[in-house]
Coordinates of C-alpha atoms and ligand atoms in Angstrom, one line a residue:
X1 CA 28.2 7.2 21.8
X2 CA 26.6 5.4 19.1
X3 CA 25.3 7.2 16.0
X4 CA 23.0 6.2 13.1
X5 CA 26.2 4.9 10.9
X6 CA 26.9 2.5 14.1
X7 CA 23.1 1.1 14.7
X8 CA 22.6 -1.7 12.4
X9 CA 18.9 -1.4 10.9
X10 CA 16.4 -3.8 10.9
X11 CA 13.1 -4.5 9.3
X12 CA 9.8 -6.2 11.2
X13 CA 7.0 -7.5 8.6
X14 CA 4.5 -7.6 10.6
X15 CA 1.2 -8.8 10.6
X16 CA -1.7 -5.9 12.1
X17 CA -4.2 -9.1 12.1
X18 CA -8.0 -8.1 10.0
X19 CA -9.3 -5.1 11.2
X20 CA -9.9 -4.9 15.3
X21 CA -7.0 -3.2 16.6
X22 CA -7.1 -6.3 19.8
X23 CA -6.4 -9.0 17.1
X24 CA -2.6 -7.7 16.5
X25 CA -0.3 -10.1 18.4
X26 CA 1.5 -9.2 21.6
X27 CA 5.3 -9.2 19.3
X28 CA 3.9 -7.2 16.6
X29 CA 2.4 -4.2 18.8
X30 CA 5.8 -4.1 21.6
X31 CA 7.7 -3.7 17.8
X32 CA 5.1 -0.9 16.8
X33 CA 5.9 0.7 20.1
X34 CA 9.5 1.0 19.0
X35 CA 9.2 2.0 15.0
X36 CA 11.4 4.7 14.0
X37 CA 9.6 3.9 10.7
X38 CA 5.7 2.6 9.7
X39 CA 4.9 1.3 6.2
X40 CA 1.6 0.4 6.0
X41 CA -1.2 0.0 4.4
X42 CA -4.8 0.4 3.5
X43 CA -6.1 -2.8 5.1
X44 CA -3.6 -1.8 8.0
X45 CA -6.1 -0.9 11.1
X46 CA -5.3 2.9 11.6
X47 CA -6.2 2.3 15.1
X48 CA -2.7 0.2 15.4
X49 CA -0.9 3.3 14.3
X50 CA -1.1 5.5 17.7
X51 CA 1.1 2.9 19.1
X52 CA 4.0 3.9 16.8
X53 CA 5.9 6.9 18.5
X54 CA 4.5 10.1 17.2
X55 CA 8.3 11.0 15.7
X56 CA 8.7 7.9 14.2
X57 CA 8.5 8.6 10.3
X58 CA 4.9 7.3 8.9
X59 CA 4.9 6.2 5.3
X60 CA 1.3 5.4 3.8
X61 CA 2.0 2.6 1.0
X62 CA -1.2 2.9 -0.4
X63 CA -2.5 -0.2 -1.9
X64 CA -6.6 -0.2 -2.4
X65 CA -7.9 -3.1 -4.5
X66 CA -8.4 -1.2 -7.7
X67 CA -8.1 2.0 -7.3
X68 CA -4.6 3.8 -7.8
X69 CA -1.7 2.5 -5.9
X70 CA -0.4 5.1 -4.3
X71 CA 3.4 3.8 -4.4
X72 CA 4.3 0.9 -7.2
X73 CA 5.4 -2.2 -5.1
X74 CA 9.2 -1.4 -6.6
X75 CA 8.6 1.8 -4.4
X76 CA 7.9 0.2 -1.5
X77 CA 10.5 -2.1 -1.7
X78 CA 13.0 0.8 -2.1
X79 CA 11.8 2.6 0.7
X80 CA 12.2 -0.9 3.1
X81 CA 15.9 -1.3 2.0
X82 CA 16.7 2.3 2.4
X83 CA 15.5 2.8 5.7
X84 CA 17.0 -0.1 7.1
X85 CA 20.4 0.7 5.4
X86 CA 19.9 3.9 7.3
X87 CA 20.2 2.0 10.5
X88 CA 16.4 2.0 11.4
X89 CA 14.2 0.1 13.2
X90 CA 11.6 -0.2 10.2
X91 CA 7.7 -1.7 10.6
X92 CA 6.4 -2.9 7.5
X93 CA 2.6 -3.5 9.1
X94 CA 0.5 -4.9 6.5
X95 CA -3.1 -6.4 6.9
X96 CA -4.2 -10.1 8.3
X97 CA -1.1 -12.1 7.5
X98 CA 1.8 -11.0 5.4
X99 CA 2.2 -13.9 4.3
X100 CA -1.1 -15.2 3.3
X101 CA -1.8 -12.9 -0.3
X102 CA 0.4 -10.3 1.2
X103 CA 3.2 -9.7 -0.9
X104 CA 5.5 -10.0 2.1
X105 CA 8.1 -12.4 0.8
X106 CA 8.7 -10.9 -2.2
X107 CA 9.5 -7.8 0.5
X108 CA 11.6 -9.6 2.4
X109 CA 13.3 -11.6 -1.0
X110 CA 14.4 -7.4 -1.5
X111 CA 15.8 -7.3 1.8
X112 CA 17.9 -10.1 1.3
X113 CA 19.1 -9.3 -2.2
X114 CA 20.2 -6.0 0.2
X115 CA 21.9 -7.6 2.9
X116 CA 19.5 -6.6 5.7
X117 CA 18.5 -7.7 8.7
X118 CA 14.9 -8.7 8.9
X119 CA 11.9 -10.8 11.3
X120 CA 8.6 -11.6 10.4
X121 CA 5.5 -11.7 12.6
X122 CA 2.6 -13.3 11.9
X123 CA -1.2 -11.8 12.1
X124 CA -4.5 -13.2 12.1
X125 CA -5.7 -13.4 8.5
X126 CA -8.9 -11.9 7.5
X127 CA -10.1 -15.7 6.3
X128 CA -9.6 -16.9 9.9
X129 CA -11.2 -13.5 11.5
X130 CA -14.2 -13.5 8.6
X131 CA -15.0 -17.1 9.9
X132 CA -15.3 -16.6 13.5
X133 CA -16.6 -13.2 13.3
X134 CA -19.6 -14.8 11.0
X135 CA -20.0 -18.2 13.6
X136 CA -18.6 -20.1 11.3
X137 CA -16.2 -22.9 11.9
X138 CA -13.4 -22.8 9.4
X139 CA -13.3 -26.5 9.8
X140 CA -15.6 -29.0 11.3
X141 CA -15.4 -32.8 12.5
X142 CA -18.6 -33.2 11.2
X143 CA -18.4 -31.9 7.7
X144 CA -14.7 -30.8 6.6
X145 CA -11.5 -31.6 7.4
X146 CA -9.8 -29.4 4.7
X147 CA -9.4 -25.9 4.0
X148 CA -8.4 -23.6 1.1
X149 CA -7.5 -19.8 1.2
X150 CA -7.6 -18.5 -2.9
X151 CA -6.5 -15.8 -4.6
X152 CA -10.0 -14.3 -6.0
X153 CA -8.4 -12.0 -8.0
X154 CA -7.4 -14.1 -11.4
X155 CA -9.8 -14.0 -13.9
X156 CA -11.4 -17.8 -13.3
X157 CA -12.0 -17.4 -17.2
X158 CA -8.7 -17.1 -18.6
X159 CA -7.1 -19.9 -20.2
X160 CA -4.0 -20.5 -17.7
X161 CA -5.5 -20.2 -14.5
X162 CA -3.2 -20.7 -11.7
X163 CA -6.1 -22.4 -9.5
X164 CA -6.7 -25.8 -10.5
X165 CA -10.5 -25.6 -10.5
X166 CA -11.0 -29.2 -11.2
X167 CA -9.5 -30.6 -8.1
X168 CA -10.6 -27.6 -5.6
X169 CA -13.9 -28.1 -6.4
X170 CA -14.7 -31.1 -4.9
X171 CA -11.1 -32.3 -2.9
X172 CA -11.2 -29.8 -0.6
X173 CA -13.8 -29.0 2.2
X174 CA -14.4 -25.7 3.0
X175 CA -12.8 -22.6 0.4
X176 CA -12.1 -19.4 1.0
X177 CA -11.5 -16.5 -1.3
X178 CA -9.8 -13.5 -0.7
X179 CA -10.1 -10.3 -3.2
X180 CA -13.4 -11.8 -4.9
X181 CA -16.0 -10.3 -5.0
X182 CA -16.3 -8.4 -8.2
X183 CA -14.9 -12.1 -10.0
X184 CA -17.9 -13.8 -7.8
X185 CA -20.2 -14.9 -10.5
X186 CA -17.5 -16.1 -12.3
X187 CA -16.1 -18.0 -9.1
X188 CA -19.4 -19.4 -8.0
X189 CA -19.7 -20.4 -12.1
X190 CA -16.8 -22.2 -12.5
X191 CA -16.9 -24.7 -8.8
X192 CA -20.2 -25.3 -10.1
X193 CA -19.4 -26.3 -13.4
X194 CA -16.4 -28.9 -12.1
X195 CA -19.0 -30.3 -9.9
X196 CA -19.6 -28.7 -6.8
X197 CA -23.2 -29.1 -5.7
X198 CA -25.3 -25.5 -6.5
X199 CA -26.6 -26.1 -3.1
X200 CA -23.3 -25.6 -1.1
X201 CA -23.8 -23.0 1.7
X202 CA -21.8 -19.4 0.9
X203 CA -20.7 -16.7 3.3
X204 CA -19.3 -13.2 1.7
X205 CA -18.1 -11.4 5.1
X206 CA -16.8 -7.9 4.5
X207 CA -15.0 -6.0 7.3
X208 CA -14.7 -8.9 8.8
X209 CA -13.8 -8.1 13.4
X210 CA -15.0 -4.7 12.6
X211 CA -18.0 -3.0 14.0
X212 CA -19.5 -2.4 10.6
X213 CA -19.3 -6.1 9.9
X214 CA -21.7 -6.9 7.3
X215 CA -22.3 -10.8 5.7
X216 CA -24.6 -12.5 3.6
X217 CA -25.4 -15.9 3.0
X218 CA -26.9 -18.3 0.3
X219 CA -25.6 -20.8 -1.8
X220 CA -23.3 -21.1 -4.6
X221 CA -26.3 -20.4 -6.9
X222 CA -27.8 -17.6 -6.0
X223 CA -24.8 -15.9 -3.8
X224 CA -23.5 -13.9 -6.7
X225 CA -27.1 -12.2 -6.8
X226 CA -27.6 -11.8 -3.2
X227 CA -23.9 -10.1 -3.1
X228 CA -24.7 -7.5 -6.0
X229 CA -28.6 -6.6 -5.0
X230 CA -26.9 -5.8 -1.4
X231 CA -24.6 -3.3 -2.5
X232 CA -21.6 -5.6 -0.7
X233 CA -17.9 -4.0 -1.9
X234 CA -14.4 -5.2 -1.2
X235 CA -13.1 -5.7 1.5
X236 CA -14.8 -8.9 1.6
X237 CA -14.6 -12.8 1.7
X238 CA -16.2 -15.5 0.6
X239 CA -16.5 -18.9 2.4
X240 CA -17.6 -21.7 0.4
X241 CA -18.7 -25.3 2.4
X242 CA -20.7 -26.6 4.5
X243 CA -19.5 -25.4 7.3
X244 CA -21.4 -22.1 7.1
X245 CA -24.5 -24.2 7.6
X246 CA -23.5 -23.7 11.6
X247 CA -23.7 -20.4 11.5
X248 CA -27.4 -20.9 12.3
X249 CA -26.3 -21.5 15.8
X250 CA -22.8 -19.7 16.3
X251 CA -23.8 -16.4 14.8
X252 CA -22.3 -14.1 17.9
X253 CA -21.0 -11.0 16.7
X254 CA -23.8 -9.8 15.1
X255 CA -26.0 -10.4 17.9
X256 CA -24.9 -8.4 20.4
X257 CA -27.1 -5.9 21.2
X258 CA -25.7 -2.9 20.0
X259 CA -24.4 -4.4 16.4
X260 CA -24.2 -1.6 13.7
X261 CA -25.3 1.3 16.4
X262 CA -23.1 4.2 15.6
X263 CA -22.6 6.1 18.8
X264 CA -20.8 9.2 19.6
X265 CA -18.8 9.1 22.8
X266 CA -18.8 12.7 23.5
X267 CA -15.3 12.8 26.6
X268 CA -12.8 14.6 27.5
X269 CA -9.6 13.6 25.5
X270 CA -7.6 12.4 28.9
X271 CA -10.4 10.2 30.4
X272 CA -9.9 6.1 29.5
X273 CA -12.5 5.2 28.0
X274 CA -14.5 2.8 29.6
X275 CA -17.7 4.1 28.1
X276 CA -16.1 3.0 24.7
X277 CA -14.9 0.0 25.5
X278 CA -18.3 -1.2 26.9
X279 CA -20.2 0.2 24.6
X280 CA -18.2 -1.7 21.7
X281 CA -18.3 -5.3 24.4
X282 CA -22.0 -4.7 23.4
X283 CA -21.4 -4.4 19.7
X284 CA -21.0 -0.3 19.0
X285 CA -19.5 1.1 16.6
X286 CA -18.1 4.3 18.9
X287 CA -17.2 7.7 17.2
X288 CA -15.0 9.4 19.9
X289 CA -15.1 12.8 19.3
X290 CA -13.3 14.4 22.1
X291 CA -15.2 17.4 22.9
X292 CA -13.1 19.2 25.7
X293 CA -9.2 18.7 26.5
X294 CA -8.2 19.2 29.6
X295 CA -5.6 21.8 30.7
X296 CA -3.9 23.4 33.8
X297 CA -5.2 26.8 35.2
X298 CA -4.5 29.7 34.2
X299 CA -3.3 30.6 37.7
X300 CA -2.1 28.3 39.6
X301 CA -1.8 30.8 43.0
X302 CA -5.2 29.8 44.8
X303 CA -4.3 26.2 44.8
X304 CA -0.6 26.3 45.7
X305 CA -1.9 28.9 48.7
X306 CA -4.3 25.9 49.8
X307 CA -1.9 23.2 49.3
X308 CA 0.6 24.9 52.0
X309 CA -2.1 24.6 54.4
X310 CA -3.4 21.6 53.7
X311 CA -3.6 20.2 57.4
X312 CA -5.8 23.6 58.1
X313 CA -8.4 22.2 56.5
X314 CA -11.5 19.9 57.2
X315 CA -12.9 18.8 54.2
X316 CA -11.5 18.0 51.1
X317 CA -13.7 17.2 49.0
X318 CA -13.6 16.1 45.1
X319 CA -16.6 16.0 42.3
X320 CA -14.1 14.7 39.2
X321 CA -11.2 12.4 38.5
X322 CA -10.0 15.0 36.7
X323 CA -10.1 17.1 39.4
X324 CA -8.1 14.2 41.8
X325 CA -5.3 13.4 39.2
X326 CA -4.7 17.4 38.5
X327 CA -4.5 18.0 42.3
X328 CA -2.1 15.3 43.3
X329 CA -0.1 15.8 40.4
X330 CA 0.1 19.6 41.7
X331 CA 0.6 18.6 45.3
X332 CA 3.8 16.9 44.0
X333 CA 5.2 19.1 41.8
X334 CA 5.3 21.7 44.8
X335 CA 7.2 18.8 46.9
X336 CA 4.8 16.9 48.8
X337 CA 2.9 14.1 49.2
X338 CA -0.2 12.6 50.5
X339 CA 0.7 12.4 54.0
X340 CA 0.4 16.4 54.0
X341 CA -3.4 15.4 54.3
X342 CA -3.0 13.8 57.5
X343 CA -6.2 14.5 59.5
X344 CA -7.9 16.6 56.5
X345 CA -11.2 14.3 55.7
X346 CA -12.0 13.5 52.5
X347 CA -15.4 13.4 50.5
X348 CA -16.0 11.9 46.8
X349 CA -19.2 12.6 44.9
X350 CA -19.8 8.9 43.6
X351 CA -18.4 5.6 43.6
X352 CA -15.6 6.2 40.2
X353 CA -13.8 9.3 41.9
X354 CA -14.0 7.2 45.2
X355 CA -12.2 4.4 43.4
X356 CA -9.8 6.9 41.9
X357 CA -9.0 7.8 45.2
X358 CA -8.0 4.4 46.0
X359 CA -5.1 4.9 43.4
X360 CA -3.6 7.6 45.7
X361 CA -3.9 5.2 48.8
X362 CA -6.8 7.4 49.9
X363 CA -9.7 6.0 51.2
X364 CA -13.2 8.7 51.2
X365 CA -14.5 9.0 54.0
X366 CA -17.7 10.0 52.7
X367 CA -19.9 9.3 49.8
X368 CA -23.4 10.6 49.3
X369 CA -26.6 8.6 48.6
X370 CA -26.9 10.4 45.4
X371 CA -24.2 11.2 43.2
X372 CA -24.3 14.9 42.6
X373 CA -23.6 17.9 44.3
X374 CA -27.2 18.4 45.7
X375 CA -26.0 14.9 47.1
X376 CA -22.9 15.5 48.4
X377 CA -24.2 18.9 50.4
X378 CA -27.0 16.5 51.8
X379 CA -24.2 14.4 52.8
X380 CA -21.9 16.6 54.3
X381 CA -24.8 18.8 55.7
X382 CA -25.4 16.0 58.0
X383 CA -22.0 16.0 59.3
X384 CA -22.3 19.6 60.6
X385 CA -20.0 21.3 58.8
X386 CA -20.6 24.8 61.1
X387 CA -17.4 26.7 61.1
X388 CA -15.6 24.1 58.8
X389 CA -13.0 24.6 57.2
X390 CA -13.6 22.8 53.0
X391 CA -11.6 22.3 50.1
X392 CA -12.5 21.6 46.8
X393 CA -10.4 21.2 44.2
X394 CA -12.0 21.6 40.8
X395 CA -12.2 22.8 37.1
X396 CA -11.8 26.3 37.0
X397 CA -15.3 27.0 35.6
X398 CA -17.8 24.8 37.7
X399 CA -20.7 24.7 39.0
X400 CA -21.8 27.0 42.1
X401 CA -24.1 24.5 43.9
X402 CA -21.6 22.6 46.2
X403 CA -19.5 26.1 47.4
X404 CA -22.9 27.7 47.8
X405 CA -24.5 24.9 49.4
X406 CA -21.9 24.1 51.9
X407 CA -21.8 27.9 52.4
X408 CA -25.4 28.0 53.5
X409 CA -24.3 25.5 55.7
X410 CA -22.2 27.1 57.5
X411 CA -19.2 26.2 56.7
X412 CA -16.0 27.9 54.9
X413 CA -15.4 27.2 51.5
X414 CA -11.7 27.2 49.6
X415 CA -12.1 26.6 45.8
X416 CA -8.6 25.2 44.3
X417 CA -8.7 25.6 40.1
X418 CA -6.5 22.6 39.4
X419 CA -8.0 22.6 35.5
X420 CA -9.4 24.3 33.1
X421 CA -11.6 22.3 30.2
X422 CA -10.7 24.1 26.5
X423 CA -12.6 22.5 23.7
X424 CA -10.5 21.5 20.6
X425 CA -11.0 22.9 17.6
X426 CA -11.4 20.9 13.9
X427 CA -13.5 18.4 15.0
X428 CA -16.8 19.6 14.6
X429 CA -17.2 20.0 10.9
X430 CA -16.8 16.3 10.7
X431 CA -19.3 15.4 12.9
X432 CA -22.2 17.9 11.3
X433 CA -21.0 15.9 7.9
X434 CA -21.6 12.5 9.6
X435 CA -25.2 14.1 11.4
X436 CA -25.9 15.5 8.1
X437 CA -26.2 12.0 6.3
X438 CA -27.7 10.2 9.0
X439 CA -25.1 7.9 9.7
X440 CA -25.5 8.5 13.4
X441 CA -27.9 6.4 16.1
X442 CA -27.1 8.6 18.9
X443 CA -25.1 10.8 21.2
X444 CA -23.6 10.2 24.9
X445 CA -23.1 12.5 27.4
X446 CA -21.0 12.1 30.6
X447 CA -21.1 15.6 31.7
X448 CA -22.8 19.1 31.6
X449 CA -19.1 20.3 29.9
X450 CA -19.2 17.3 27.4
X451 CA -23.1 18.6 26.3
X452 CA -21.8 22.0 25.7
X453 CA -19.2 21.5 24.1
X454 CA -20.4 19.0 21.7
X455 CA -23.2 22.0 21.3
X456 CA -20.2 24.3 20.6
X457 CA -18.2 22.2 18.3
X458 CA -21.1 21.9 15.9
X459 CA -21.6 25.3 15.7
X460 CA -25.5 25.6 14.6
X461 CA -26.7 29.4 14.4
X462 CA -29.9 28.4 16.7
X463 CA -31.0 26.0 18.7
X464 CA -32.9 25.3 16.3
X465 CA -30.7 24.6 13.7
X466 CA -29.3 22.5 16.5
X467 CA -32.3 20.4 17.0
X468 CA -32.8 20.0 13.3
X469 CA -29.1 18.7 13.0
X470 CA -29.7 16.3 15.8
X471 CA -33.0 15.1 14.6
X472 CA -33.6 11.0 15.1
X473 CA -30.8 11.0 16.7
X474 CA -30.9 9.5 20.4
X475 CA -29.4 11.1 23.2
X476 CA -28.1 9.4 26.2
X477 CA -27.2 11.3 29.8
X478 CA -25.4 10.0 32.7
X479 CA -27.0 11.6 35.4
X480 CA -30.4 14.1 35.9
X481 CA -27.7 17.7 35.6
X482 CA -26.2 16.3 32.3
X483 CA -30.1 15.5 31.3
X484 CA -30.9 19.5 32.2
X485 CA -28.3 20.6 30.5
X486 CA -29.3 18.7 27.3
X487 CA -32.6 19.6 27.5
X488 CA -31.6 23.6 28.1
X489 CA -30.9 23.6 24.3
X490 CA -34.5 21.6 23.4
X491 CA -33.2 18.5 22.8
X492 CA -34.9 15.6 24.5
X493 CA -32.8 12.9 26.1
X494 CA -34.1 9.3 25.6
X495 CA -31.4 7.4 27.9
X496 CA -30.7 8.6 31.1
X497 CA -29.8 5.7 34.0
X498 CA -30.8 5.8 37.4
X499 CA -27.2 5.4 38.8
X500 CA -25.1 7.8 37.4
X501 CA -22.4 5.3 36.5
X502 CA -21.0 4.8 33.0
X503 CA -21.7 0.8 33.1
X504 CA -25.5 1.7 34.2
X505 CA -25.6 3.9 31.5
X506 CA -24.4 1.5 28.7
X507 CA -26.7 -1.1 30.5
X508 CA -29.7 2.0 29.9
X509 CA -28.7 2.3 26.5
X510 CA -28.7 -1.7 25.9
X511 CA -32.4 -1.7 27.1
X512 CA -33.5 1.2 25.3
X513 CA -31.6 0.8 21.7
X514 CA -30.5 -2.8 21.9
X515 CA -33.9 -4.8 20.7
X516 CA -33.8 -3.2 17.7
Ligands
SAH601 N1 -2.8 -10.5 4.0 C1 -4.2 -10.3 4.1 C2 -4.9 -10.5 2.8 C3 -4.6 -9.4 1.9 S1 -5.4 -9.5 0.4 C4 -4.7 -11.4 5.2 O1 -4.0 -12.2 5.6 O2 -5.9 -11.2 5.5 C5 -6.8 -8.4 0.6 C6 -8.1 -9.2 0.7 O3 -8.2 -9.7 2.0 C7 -9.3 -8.3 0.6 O4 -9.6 -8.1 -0.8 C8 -10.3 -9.2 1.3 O5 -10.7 -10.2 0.5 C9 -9.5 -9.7 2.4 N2 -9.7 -9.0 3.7 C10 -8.7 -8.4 4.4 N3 -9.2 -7.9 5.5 C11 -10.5 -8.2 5.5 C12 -11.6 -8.0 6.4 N4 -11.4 -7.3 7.6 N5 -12.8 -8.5 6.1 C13 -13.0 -9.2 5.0 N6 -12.0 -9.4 4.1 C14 -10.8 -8.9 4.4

């Protein structure tokens, strides 16, 4: 058996790349996966931190430009070498590049003066991200062959400067600063003075890869002014060369047609989220607030009767993944499989839970014109269901119009609870906060659930109070029932697609929003 004292530790610097949690590279997040330790930082992208096993130890290191470190750098280093001496696997994630203004060889310099293990992984450094993310070329053929990355951060006015001012001026293309914005008059100042031309084209990028990306540009004379009427605060950089001139042309980030929309993606926590991921492909800033998690029945008796006699049945017939993945999970925890289903039928509601189906090996048999439950008794009205024997699995609270419909029908209706949807708590007074300061373009909806218990989690005395908190705010639906429900509280829904499909709703919101 191996115990702690055995394991030899090891420390991982590791670089979590500028900001977008897809910029870290494939080594550093399979290393993050197996952390017994985190140390990171500020500038670390939080995001990268759910990949880090949730009983690994997570130590915040602080470290915001100017304000008060919340561990001296001696701390740190102390708490590297003692955690590896304790035999762990130790992440030291730090921002961009840890090498590039990082601090991470004098890190590593500790570990060695300990005897430890260690490996370093680079990231993508924020100079590098800021310059594509802005359309411009860090270097170009055409204008610069050379490239500096510069500490911001000295005081360009003190006597022994570190940066030799006279030579970077003009021998070297294109410059970038890091940590420089508050010293930006002084920097801008100082290349002019050794001889840079005033006109030179300057980018300050701050959040560079993020969704709140914001840049300016102007030139060397007047950047300074541009930087402090705009209000623009660390973390930024600033680009200094011609090569910002292509930006004209290359800008691509901030183009797309969502840039700097902040939209809540009201789901349920289990759910992948495609709506998120396309809705930040088109430039979104996404909010996920999770409005309902998803748990088993209370009872599972109904279903497990059901299950037993599966091959009794018809119709089985599904309205949710959530509803797919709960009952096959259920169907084999009792022992079985999906052959038990041999000659039962099977119906889907829309394309998504027909595709989910697929996952199971299941093809549906039948899909309705329109996908809702008005549609899928349509559907499997026209099949004669008379005397039929149907199954549907679903939440535990649901809708009445499918087992009512296919009642009138004719045929015999089995409901299997296979979930229940519970709203988390703690999550609302954040949102109210963020609707309060108008920090919020609008709201999605996926669901009747996901409206109310958004409605719910905000917790508004009225309806009115409701509407008031939700004013100028836009409100997307996926389908005409999520649109009703909305509207049941007085709220008007501005984006509501014709196919009920979460890429024709993004596609909905894109038209709608996207212009402006
Ligand atoms: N090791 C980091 C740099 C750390 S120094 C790297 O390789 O990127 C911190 C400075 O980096 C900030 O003051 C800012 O100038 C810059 N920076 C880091 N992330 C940034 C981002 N997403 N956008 C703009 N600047 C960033």
């Amino acid at each position: 058996m191996t115990t702690h004292k055995d394991k030899k530790g090891k420390a991982y610097l590791i670089g979590a790349g500028p900001g977008d949690p897809g910029l870290i590279t494939v080594r550093g997040r399979e290393l993050l996966q197996k952390a017994e330790v985190i140390i990171y930082d500020y500038l670390a992208g939080k995001k990268l931190l759910s990949y880090v096993p949730k009983d690994a130890e997570f130590i915040y290191a602080g470290k915001k430009g100017g304000v008060k470190h919340t561990h001296t750098q001696e701390e740190i280093n102390q708490m590297l070498v003692d955690r590896v001496r304790a035999g762990k696997l130790v992440v030291r994630l730090k921002g961009g590049d840890p090498f590039i203004f990082g601090r991470g060889g004098e890190e590593l310099e500790e570990l060695v003066k300990a005897g430890q293990d260690f490996e370093a992984v680079p990231g993508v450094t924020s100079a590098s991200a800021a310059a594509t993310f802005a359309g411009v070329p860090i270097t170009h053929r055409q204008c610069t062959s050379s490239v500096a990355f510069i500490t911001g951060h000295e005081d360009p006015n003190k006597t022994e400067s570190r940066i030799a001012w006279d030579k970077i001026s003009t021998g070297v293309g294109t410059l970038v600063f890091y940590m420089g914005i508050k010293n930006l008059p002084s920097i801008t100042a100082n290349l002019i003075k050794h001889g840079r031309d005033p006109q030179t084209p300057v980018a300050v990028v701050r959040w560079a890869s993020l969704p709140y990306q914001q840049s300016v540009v102007g030139t060397l004379e007047n950047i300074a002014d541009i930087v402090s009427k705009q209000g623009i605060k660390p973390p930024a950089l600033t680009i200094v060369g011609d090569v910002v001139r292509y930006r004209d042309q290359l800008n691509w980030y901030e183009l797309r047609p969502l840039f700097g929309k902040r939209i809540v993606v009201t789901r349920t926590r289990e759910q992948a989220s495609e709506l998120v991921s396309l809705l930040e492909e088109n430039g979104a800033s996404c909010l996920e607030h999770a409005t309902i998690s998803i748990e088993p029945p209370d009872s599972w008796q109904q279903t497990d009767q059901a299950i037993a006699q599966l091959a009794t049945f018809d119709w089985l017939v599904f309205t949710s993944i959530n509803a797919i993945h709960a009952f096959f999970k259920r169907l084999q925890e009792q022992g079985h499989d999906c052959r038990k289903l041999h000659g039962v039928k099977i119906a889907a509601v829309g394309r998504v839970t027909a595709d989910c189906l697929l996952q199971y090996g299941l093809r549906a048999d039948l899909l309705p014109a329109e996908y809702t439950g008005e549609g899928l008794v349509a559907a499997l009205s026209k099949t004669d269901v008379t005397g039929k024997k149907v199954l549907i699995p679903r939440a535990m609270k649901a809708r009445k119009v499918l087992e009512n419909g296919l009642a009138e029908a004719g045929a015999t209706v089995t409901i299997a609870p296979v979930y229940q949807n519970v709203p988390p708590l703690s999550e609302g007074q954040q949102l109210r906060e963020e609707l309060k300061a108008e920090k919020i373009d609008m709201v999605t909806f996926t669901s009747s659930s996901t409206v109310r218990n958004f409605v719910d989690m905000l917790d508004c005395k009225d309806n009115r109070a409701l509407q008031e908190l939700l004013d100028g705010v836009m409100i997307a639906a996926i389908g005409p029932i999520t649109g009703q429900t909305v509207r049941e509280y007085g709220l008007a829904v501005h984006v509501q697609p014709e196919t009920y499909t979460i890429p024709a709703m993004v596609q909905a919101i894109v038209d709608e929003i996207g212009a402006g």
